[in-house]
Short mmCIF file of C-alpha atoms in Angstrom, two decimals:
data_model
loop_
_atom_site.label_atom_id
_atom_site.label_comp_id
_atom_site.label_asym_id
_atom_site.label_seq_id
_atom_site.Cartn_x
_atom_site.Cartn_y
_atom_site.Cartn_z
CA MET A 331 -3.91 6.43 18.44
CA LEU A 332 -3.47 4.27 15.73
CA ASP A 333 -6.74 4.28 14.61
CA ASP A 334 -6.87 8.10 14.29
CA LEU A 335 -3.75 7.18 12.28
CA THR A 336 -5.63 5.64 10.02
CA ASP A 337 -7.95 7.79 9.30
CA LYS A 338 -5.56 11.06 8.32
CA ILE A 339 -3.81 8.65 5.78
CA TYR A 340 -7.59 7.78 4.32
CA GLU A 341 -8.36 11.29 4.31
CA ALA A 342 -4.62 12.51 2.82
CA ALA A 343 -5.38 10.27 -0.16
CA PHE A 344 -7.97 12.54 -1.37
CA VAL A 345 -5.93 16.08 0.22
CA PRO A 346 -2.26 15.28 -0.38
CA ASP A 347 -1.80 18.99 1.61
CA LEU A 348 -2.33 16.52 4.49
CA TRP A 349 0.47 14.48 4.32
CA PRO A 350 3.22 16.29 6.23
CA ASP A 351 0.70 16.27 9.34
CA VAL A 352 -0.66 12.48 8.59
CA LEU A 353 4.06 11.94 9.22
CA GLU A 354 4.35 14.46 11.56
CA GLY A 355 1.46 11.78 13.36
CA ILE A 356 3.83 8.66 12.09
CA ASN A 357 6.46 10.47 13.59
CA ALA A 358 5.18 10.25 16.96
CA ALA A 359 4.15 7.40 17.29
CA SER A 360 7.40 6.21 15.57
CA THR A 361 10.09 7.92 17.54
CA SER A 362 10.78 9.18 13.72
CA VAL A 363 11.73 13.01 13.32
CA GLY A 364 11.93 12.56 9.17
CA GLY A 365 9.44 11.41 7.25
CA ALA A 366 8.51 11.34 3.58
CA VAL A 367 6.01 9.43 0.71
CA PHE A 368 8.00 9.67 -2.73
CA LEU A 369 6.31 7.49 -5.69
CA PHE A 370 7.44 6.79 -8.72
CA ALA A 371 5.56 5.99 -12.25
CA ASP A 372 7.24 5.50 -16.27
CA GLU A 373 7.86 8.32 -18.15
CA GLN A 374 7.40 10.65 -15.17
CA PRO A 375 9.10 12.56 -12.60
CA VAL A 376 9.26 11.18 -9.05
CA ARG A 377 6.33 12.72 -6.96
CA GLY A 378 6.66 13.21 -2.63
CA ARG A 379 5.37 14.74 0.04
CA THR A 380 6.99 15.11 3.34
CA VAL A 381 7.60 16.67 6.24
CA PRO A 382 8.40 20.31 7.29
CA LEU A 383 11.94 19.60 8.42
CA LEU A 384 12.77 18.31 5.34
CA GLN A 385 10.74 20.45 2.45
CA ASP A 386 13.44 22.36 1.77
CA LEU A 387 15.45 19.60 0.95
CA LEU A 388 13.06 17.37 -0.93
CA SER A 389 11.47 20.09 -3.29
CA GLU A 390 15.93 20.51 -4.51
CA PHE A 391 15.53 16.29 -4.18
CA LEU A 392 12.40 16.62 -6.34
CA VAL A 393 13.99 19.03 -9.15
CA GLY A 394 17.39 17.96 -9.45
CA ASP A 395 18.77 14.24 -9.43
CA THR A 396 20.81 13.61 -6.39
CA LEU A 397 18.39 10.73 -6.05
CA GLN A 398 19.07 9.55 -9.42
CA PHE A 399 22.96 8.32 -7.72
CA SER A 400 21.75 7.25 -4.34
CA THR A 401 22.39 3.79 -4.05
CA ALA A 402 19.89 3.39 -0.63
CA VAL A 403 16.80 5.06 -3.38
CA SER A 404 17.99 2.83 -5.98
CA ARG A 405 18.64 -0.15 -3.42
CA MET A 406 15.36 0.12 -1.79
CA CYS A 407 13.45 0.48 -4.89
CA ALA A 408 15.35 -2.32 -7.11
CA VAL A 409 14.24 -5.18 -3.51
CA GLN A 410 10.94 -3.42 -2.76
CA PRO A 411 10.97 -4.49 0.75
CA ALA A 412 7.33 -5.66 1.93
CA SER A 413 7.16 -4.44 5.41
CA PHE A 414 9.32 -1.53 7.18
CA VAL A 415 13.23 -2.55 6.93
CA ASP A 416 16.38 -0.93 8.36
CA VAL A 417 17.80 0.79 4.88
CA GLU A 418 20.92 1.08 5.97
CA SER A 419 21.75 -3.38 6.48
CA PHE A 420 20.64 -3.33 2.87
CA LEU A 421 23.84 -0.69 2.22
CA THR A 422 27.99 -1.19 2.69
CA ALA A 423 29.52 1.33 5.53
CA GLU A 424 30.66 2.65 2.49
CA GLU A 425 27.35 3.16 0.31
CA ILE A 426 26.38 4.76 3.23
CA GLU A 427 28.88 7.39 3.44
CA ASN A 428 28.58 8.52 0.60
CA ASP A 429 25.31 8.45 -1.00
CA PRO A 430 25.01 11.97 -1.76
CA VAL A 431 21.42 12.01 -0.43
CA ARG A 432 22.08 10.78 2.90
CA LYS A 433 25.40 13.62 3.02
CA ARG A 434 22.80 15.94 2.84
CA LEU A 435 20.81 14.53 5.62
CA ARG A 436 23.42 14.16 7.92
CA ALA A 437 23.92 18.03 7.74
CA LEU A 438 20.54 18.14 9.05
CA GLY A 439 20.86 15.78 12.29
CA ILE A 440 19.46 12.88 10.27
CA GLY A 441 20.72 8.89 11.49
CA ALA A 442 18.98 5.85 10.59
CA HIS A 443 16.70 5.37 7.47
CA THR A 444 13.71 2.59 7.46
CA CYS A 445 11.28 2.27 5.15
CA THR A 446 8.77 -0.05 2.68
CA ALA A 447 7.80 -0.43 -1.10
CA ILE A 448 3.95 -0.29 -2.09
CA PRO A 449 3.96 -1.59 -5.52
CA MET A 450 0.59 -1.15 -7.16
CA PRO A 451 -1.79 -3.12 -9.42
CA SER A 452 -1.42 -0.06 -11.88
CA GLY A 453 1.68 0.81 -12.29
CA GLU A 454 3.05 3.17 -9.90
CA LEU A 455 5.28 1.79 -6.49
CA ALA A 456 5.10 3.86 -3.63
CA ILE A 457 7.97 4.54 -0.87
CA PHE A 458 7.52 5.18 2.63
CA VAL A 459 10.55 6.55 4.98
CA PHE A 460 11.26 7.80 7.89
CA GLN A 461 14.23 8.45 10.28
CA ARG A 462 15.36 9.18 13.12
CA ARG A 463 17.68 11.78 14.82
CA LEU A 464 22.14 11.28 15.01
CA GLY A 465 22.86 9.42 18.08
CA GLU A 466 19.39 7.51 18.45
CA GLY A 467 20.18 4.23 17.01
CA ASN A 468 18.56 2.06 14.89
CA TYR A 469 14.54 1.20 14.69
CA ASP A 470 13.85 -1.84 16.85
CA ARG A 471 10.69 -4.34 16.79
CA SER A 472 8.22 -1.86 18.78
CA GLY A 473 8.97 1.03 15.37
CA PHE A 474 8.81 -0.88 13.29
CA ASP A 475 5.41 -3.05 14.76
CA VAL A 476 3.88 0.82 14.89
CA LEU A 477 4.26 1.53 11.18
CA ASP A 478 3.83 -2.16 9.85
CA ASN A 479 0.15 -2.24 11.30
CA LEU A 480 0.35 1.39 9.38
CA ARG A 481 1.43 -0.05 6.09
CA PRO A 482 -1.87 -1.82 4.64
CA ALA A 483 -4.01 1.74 5.44
CA MET A 484 -0.60 3.36 3.34
CA ALA A 485 -0.94 0.99 0.49
CA ARG A 486 -4.31 1.82 -0.34
CA ALA A 487 -3.84 6.24 0.77
CA SER A 488 -1.15 5.80 -2.10
CA LEU A 489 -3.46 3.64 -4.77
CA VAL A 490 -5.45 6.56 -4.63
CA ALA A 491 -2.25 9.40 -3.86
CA ALA A 492 -0.46 8.06 -7.50
CA ARG A 493 -3.33 8.48 -9.92
CA LEU A 494 -4.26 11.55 -8.89
CA GLY A 495 -0.64 12.74 -9.21
CA LEU A 496 -0.62 13.72 -5.67
CA GLU A 497 -2.94 16.77 -6.12
CA LYS A 498 -5.90 17.35 -4.79
CA ALA A 499 -9.48 15.93 -5.42
CA ARG A 500 -12.05 18.25 -6.51
CA GLY A 501 -15.12 17.01 -6.37
CA THR A 502 -17.15 13.84 -6.78
CA VAL A 503 -16.77 13.97 -10.62
CA ALA A 504 -13.26 14.97 -10.96
CA ALA A 505 -12.56 13.20 -8.85
CA MET A 506 -14.02 9.85 -9.63
CA THR A 507 -13.01 10.46 -13.91
CA ALA A 508 -8.87 11.38 -11.77
CA ILE A 509 -9.26 7.79 -10.21
CA GLY A 510 -8.93 6.16 -13.89
CA LEU A 511 -9.85 3.36 -12.59
CA PRO A 512 -13.57 1.43 -12.03
CA ALA A 513 -14.88 2.96 -9.26
CA ALA A 514 -18.30 3.96 -6.75
CA VAL A 515 -18.68 5.33 -4.23
CA LEU A 516 -21.09 4.18 -1.08
CA SER A 517 -22.99 5.62 1.76
CA SER A 518 -22.48 3.19 5.54
CA SER A 519 -25.48 1.84 3.98
CA GLY A 520 -23.87 0.56 0.93
CA ARG A 521 -26.07 2.32 -1.07
CA VAL A 522 -24.45 3.56 -4.36
CA LEU A 523 -24.24 7.07 -4.53
CA THR A 524 -22.08 7.74 -8.24
CA ALA A 525 -20.64 5.26 -9.88
CA ASN A 526 -18.06 5.81 -12.61
CA PRO A 527 -18.73 4.75 -16.59
CA LEU A 528 -15.94 1.91 -15.88
CA LEU A 529 -17.39 0.46 -12.51
CA GLU A 530 -20.97 0.64 -15.02
CA ALA A 531 -19.79 -0.98 -17.93
CA MET A 532 -18.68 -4.26 -15.86
CA SER A 533 -22.26 -4.98 -15.60
CA SER A 534 -21.43 -8.94 -14.75
CA VAL A 535 -19.26 -8.25 -11.67
CA PHE A 536 -20.85 -5.70 -9.84
CA LEU A 537 -24.57 -6.26 -9.27
CA PRO A 538 -27.49 -4.04 -8.39
CA VAL A 539 -28.87 -4.86 -5.37
CA ALA A 540 -32.52 -3.23 -3.82
CA LEU A 541 -31.75 -0.43 -1.49
CA GLY A 542 -29.87 1.46 -4.00
CA GLY A 543 -26.78 -1.28 -2.82
CA MET A 544 -24.49 -3.02 -4.94
CA ALA A 545 -23.42 -7.03 -4.79
CA ILE A 546 -20.27 -8.54 -6.12
CA GLY A 547 -21.15 -11.54 -9.11
CA ASP A 548 -18.38 -14.19 -7.21
CA ALA A 549 -20.76 -15.44 -4.25
CA ASP A 550 -16.98 -15.58 -2.23
CA ALA A 551 -16.26 -11.33 -2.90
CA ASN A 552 -19.44 -10.82 -2.23
CA ARG A 553 -19.08 -12.24 1.21
CA LEU A 554 -16.26 -10.26 2.44
CA PHE A 555 -17.94 -7.16 0.58
CA GLN A 556 -20.78 -7.35 2.36
CA GLN A 557 -19.15 -7.79 5.21
CA ALA A 558 -17.07 -5.25 5.13
CA ILE A 559 -20.22 -2.75 4.29
CA VAL A 560 -21.54 -4.50 7.86
CA ALA A 561 -17.87 -3.03 9.34
CA ALA A 562 -18.08 0.14 8.32
CA ARG A 563 -21.83 0.71 9.37
CA SER A 564 -20.75 -0.16 13.03
CA GLU A 565 -17.70 1.64 13.15
CA VAL A 566 -15.49 -1.40 13.24
CA GLU A 567 -12.22 -2.15 10.93
CA PRO A 568 -13.25 -4.62 8.71
CA PRO A 569 -11.18 -7.96 8.70
CA VAL A 570 -10.63 -7.39 4.93
CA ARG A 571 -10.90 -4.11 2.99
CA SER A 572 -8.76 -5.79 -0.17
CA ILE A 573 -11.09 -8.35 -1.95
CA PRO A 574 -9.72 -10.58 -4.97
CA ILE A 575 -12.41 -11.48 -7.47
CA PRO A 576 -11.55 -14.61 -9.43
CA ALA A 577 -11.54 -14.16 -13.34
CA ALA A 578 -13.95 -14.82 -15.29
CA ALA A 579 -14.71 -15.25 -19.55
CA GLY A 580 -12.99 -12.83 -20.83
CA ARG A 581 -12.02 -10.94 -17.91
CA GLN A 582 -8.75 -10.13 -16.25
CA PRO A 583 -8.98 -11.37 -11.95
CA LEU A 584 -9.43 -7.87 -9.89
CA ILE A 585 -8.61 -6.74 -6.77
CA LEU A 586 -11.74 -4.71 -4.99
CA HIS A 587 -9.96 -1.63 -2.79
CA LEU A 588 -12.64 -0.21 0.10
CA LEU A 589 -11.05 2.50 1.29
CA PRO A 590 -12.84 4.78 3.74
CA LEU A 591 -13.75 8.46 3.51
CA ARG A 592 -13.12 10.63 5.97
CA ARG A 593 -13.19 14.45 7.49
CA ALA A 594 -12.58 16.78 4.57
CA ALA A 595 -12.84 13.23 1.94
CA HIS A 596 -16.08 12.86 2.93
CA GLU A 597 -17.19 16.60 2.36
CA ILE A 598 -14.90 15.86 -1.48
CA PHE A 599 -17.14 12.99 -2.31
CA SER A 600 -20.48 15.18 -0.84
CA GLY A 601 -21.00 12.82 2.34
CA ALA A 602 -20.38 9.29 1.02
CA ASP A 603 -18.86 7.11 3.44
CA ILE A 604 -16.84 4.84 1.02
CA LEU A 605 -14.61 3.98 -2.02
CA VAL A 606 -14.58 1.19 -4.02
CA ALA A 607 -12.32 0.64 -6.44
CA ALA A 608 -10.93 -2.21 -8.74
CA THR A 609 -7.43 -2.64 -9.77
CA ALA A 610 -7.10 -5.20 -12.45
CA LEU A 611 -4.09 -8.08 -12.49
CA SER A 612 -2.94 -9.75 -15.60
CA ALA A 613 -3.04 -13.44 -15.70
CA SER A 614 0.38 -15.32 -15.36
CA SER A 615 2.48 -18.20 -14.74
CA THR A 616 4.61 -15.81 -12.85
CA VAL A 617 4.99 -16.39 -9.14
CA PRO A 618 4.27 -13.21 -7.81
CA SER A 619 6.56 -11.56 -4.65
CA PRO A 620 6.40 -10.96 -1.38
CA SER A 621 6.04 -7.78 -1.25
CA LEU A 622 3.24 -7.73 -4.11
CA LEU A 623 0.85 -9.97 -2.24
CA ALA A 624 1.25 -7.95 1.28
CA GLY A 625 0.70 -5.24 -0.64
CA LEU A 626 -2.59 -6.47 -2.05
CA PHE A 627 -4.50 -8.91 0.17
CA ASP A 628 -2.84 -7.27 3.75
CA LEU A 629 -0.73 -10.42 4.43
CA THR A 630 1.78 -9.65 7.39
CA PRO A 631 5.14 -10.06 6.37
CA ALA A 632 5.48 -13.43 7.37
CA GLU A 633 2.07 -14.92 5.73
CA ALA A 634 3.43 -13.21 2.00
CA ARG A 635 6.16 -15.20 2.27
CA LEU A 636 4.94 -18.25 3.17
CA ALA A 637 2.37 -17.62 0.59
CA ALA A 638 4.68 -17.15 -2.30
CA SER A 639 6.47 -20.22 -1.30
CA LEU A 640 3.02 -21.96 -1.97
CA SER A 641 2.08 -19.93 -5.26
CA GLN A 642 5.43 -21.58 -6.35
CA GLY A 643 3.34 -25.40 -5.89
CA LYS A 644 6.12 -26.25 -2.66
CA ILE A 645 3.95 -28.19 -0.11
CA LEU A 646 2.99 -26.82 3.10
CA VAL A 647 6.46 -28.18 4.96
CA ASP A 648 8.30 -27.06 2.41
CA ALA A 649 7.22 -23.55 2.66
CA ALA A 650 7.36 -24.10 5.94
CA ALA A 651 10.64 -24.53 5.79
CA ASN A 652 11.70 -22.66 3.63
CA SER A 653 9.86 -19.39 5.62
CA ASN A 654 11.96 -20.97 8.64
CA ILE A 655 9.07 -21.35 10.68
CA THR A 656 6.93 -24.28 12.00
CA VAL A 657 4.17 -26.59 10.07
CA LYS A 658 2.34 -25.05 13.61
CA THR A 659 2.91 -21.69 12.48
CA ALA A 660 2.26 -22.35 8.56
CA ARG A 661 -1.11 -23.69 8.88
CA THR A 662 -2.36 -20.42 11.34
CA TYR A 663 -0.49 -18.36 8.96
CA LEU A 664 -2.61 -20.18 6.46
CA GLU A 665 -5.84 -19.51 8.02
CA ARG A 666 -5.10 -16.41 7.97
CA ILE A 667 -4.72 -16.41 4.38
CA PHE A 668 -7.34 -18.01 3.55
CA ALA A 669 -9.58 -15.62 5.47
CA LYS A 670 -7.47 -12.81 3.45
CA THR A 671 -7.78 -13.65 0.44
CA GLY A 672 -11.12 -15.42 0.63
CA THR A 673 -10.46 -18.57 -0.42
CA GLY A 674 -10.87 -21.88 1.71
CA GLN A 675 -8.54 -24.25 0.14
CA GLN A 676 -4.82 -24.28 -1.72
CA SER A 677 -5.42 -25.13 -4.30
CA GLN A 678 -7.89 -21.91 -4.48
CA LEU A 679 -4.89 -19.59 -3.09
CA VAL A 680 -1.74 -20.88 -5.89
CA ALA A 681 -4.93 -20.26 -8.73
CA LEU A 682 -5.48 -16.85 -7.16
CA LEU A 683 -1.82 -15.42 -6.56
CA LYS A 684 -0.86 -16.95 -9.75
CA SER A 685 -2.64 -14.60 -11.30
CA ALA A 686 -1.14 -11.71 -9.59
CA GLU A 687 1.53 -10.60 -12.06
CA LEU A 688 4.12 -7.76 -10.28
CA PRO A 689 4.07 -5.03 -13.35
CA GLN A 690 7.18 -3.98 -14.76
CA ILE A 691 8.27 -0.41 -13.65
CA ASN A 692 11.25 1.34 -15.64
CA MET A 693 12.56 3.45 -12.66
CA ARG A 694 15.41 6.12 -13.36
CA GLU A 695 16.37 5.95 -10.78
CA GLN A 696 17.77 2.35 -11.27
CA GLU A 697 21.00 2.41 -12.47
#
């Protein structure tokens, strides 16, 4: 069931009118009744999609100032939780009672909320929120697990949806232009069908190979990329869908995202099977947030917390203590982090993580 939902999430990235049905599917899997995706960006109005039950309310929120005065919205935008969390635990009873959004939702019989925030390397912020009916209680661990398992697909879909402005992609050329990132579409065999000028200009990063294929100039990144292509060919979930490409002379580090093109998206891209899109990271000594690390590299919240501690220069023993886990567990997490980031040593990992700077987002919703 989750595999089918994942495909639908990727499809909705290119056909936003499908988001209501996708959100309803996530509701069924997580025992929710309400769901929405919001996109925030500098100097742009808030955009969003929701389930039919809440469509009229969402339309009202998007044209009015209710979201601007919502403590819950401001709090979640500020906290940017790296996994789905119980929103009520971040609010006082008085804040919950007086929040204008919560008042309207209670009138519709909506109670407990969970949400996650996904900061985009390109500057946008996506927030997914799901709700249960009044009287059904808060989300439990099983509900959070379902949502967190779908979160990596939500993150990549949000990257495309934000660039398209939650508008439907209309044909390969228009979509590649609207995305505004170095991008290409590939067949399941890895043959490049179309690449936009931004990607074609990066000839030292993306290399042509025999039979119309593509390789990555960095050997470690190329190994992960080719593994992902092989996995796509066999229709199995690849181990990594977000691949770090280290900085080189005159170029910032990149993250290469692979999105499967399913159903309607497959038709939009004239039968292509995979979209690859690169996002640049700003080199900085700033320590990245766990939320950003989780979004970039498919890290679990626990892995992201450990990685963030390591990027601060802590040794593994201290990083484990900071994350309230045993050293043995930390070593297990570290091996997973190595696999997901394409690194093999802690020094390589720290160098990569310190290149991941969280974009500064000035949202009018925050007071």
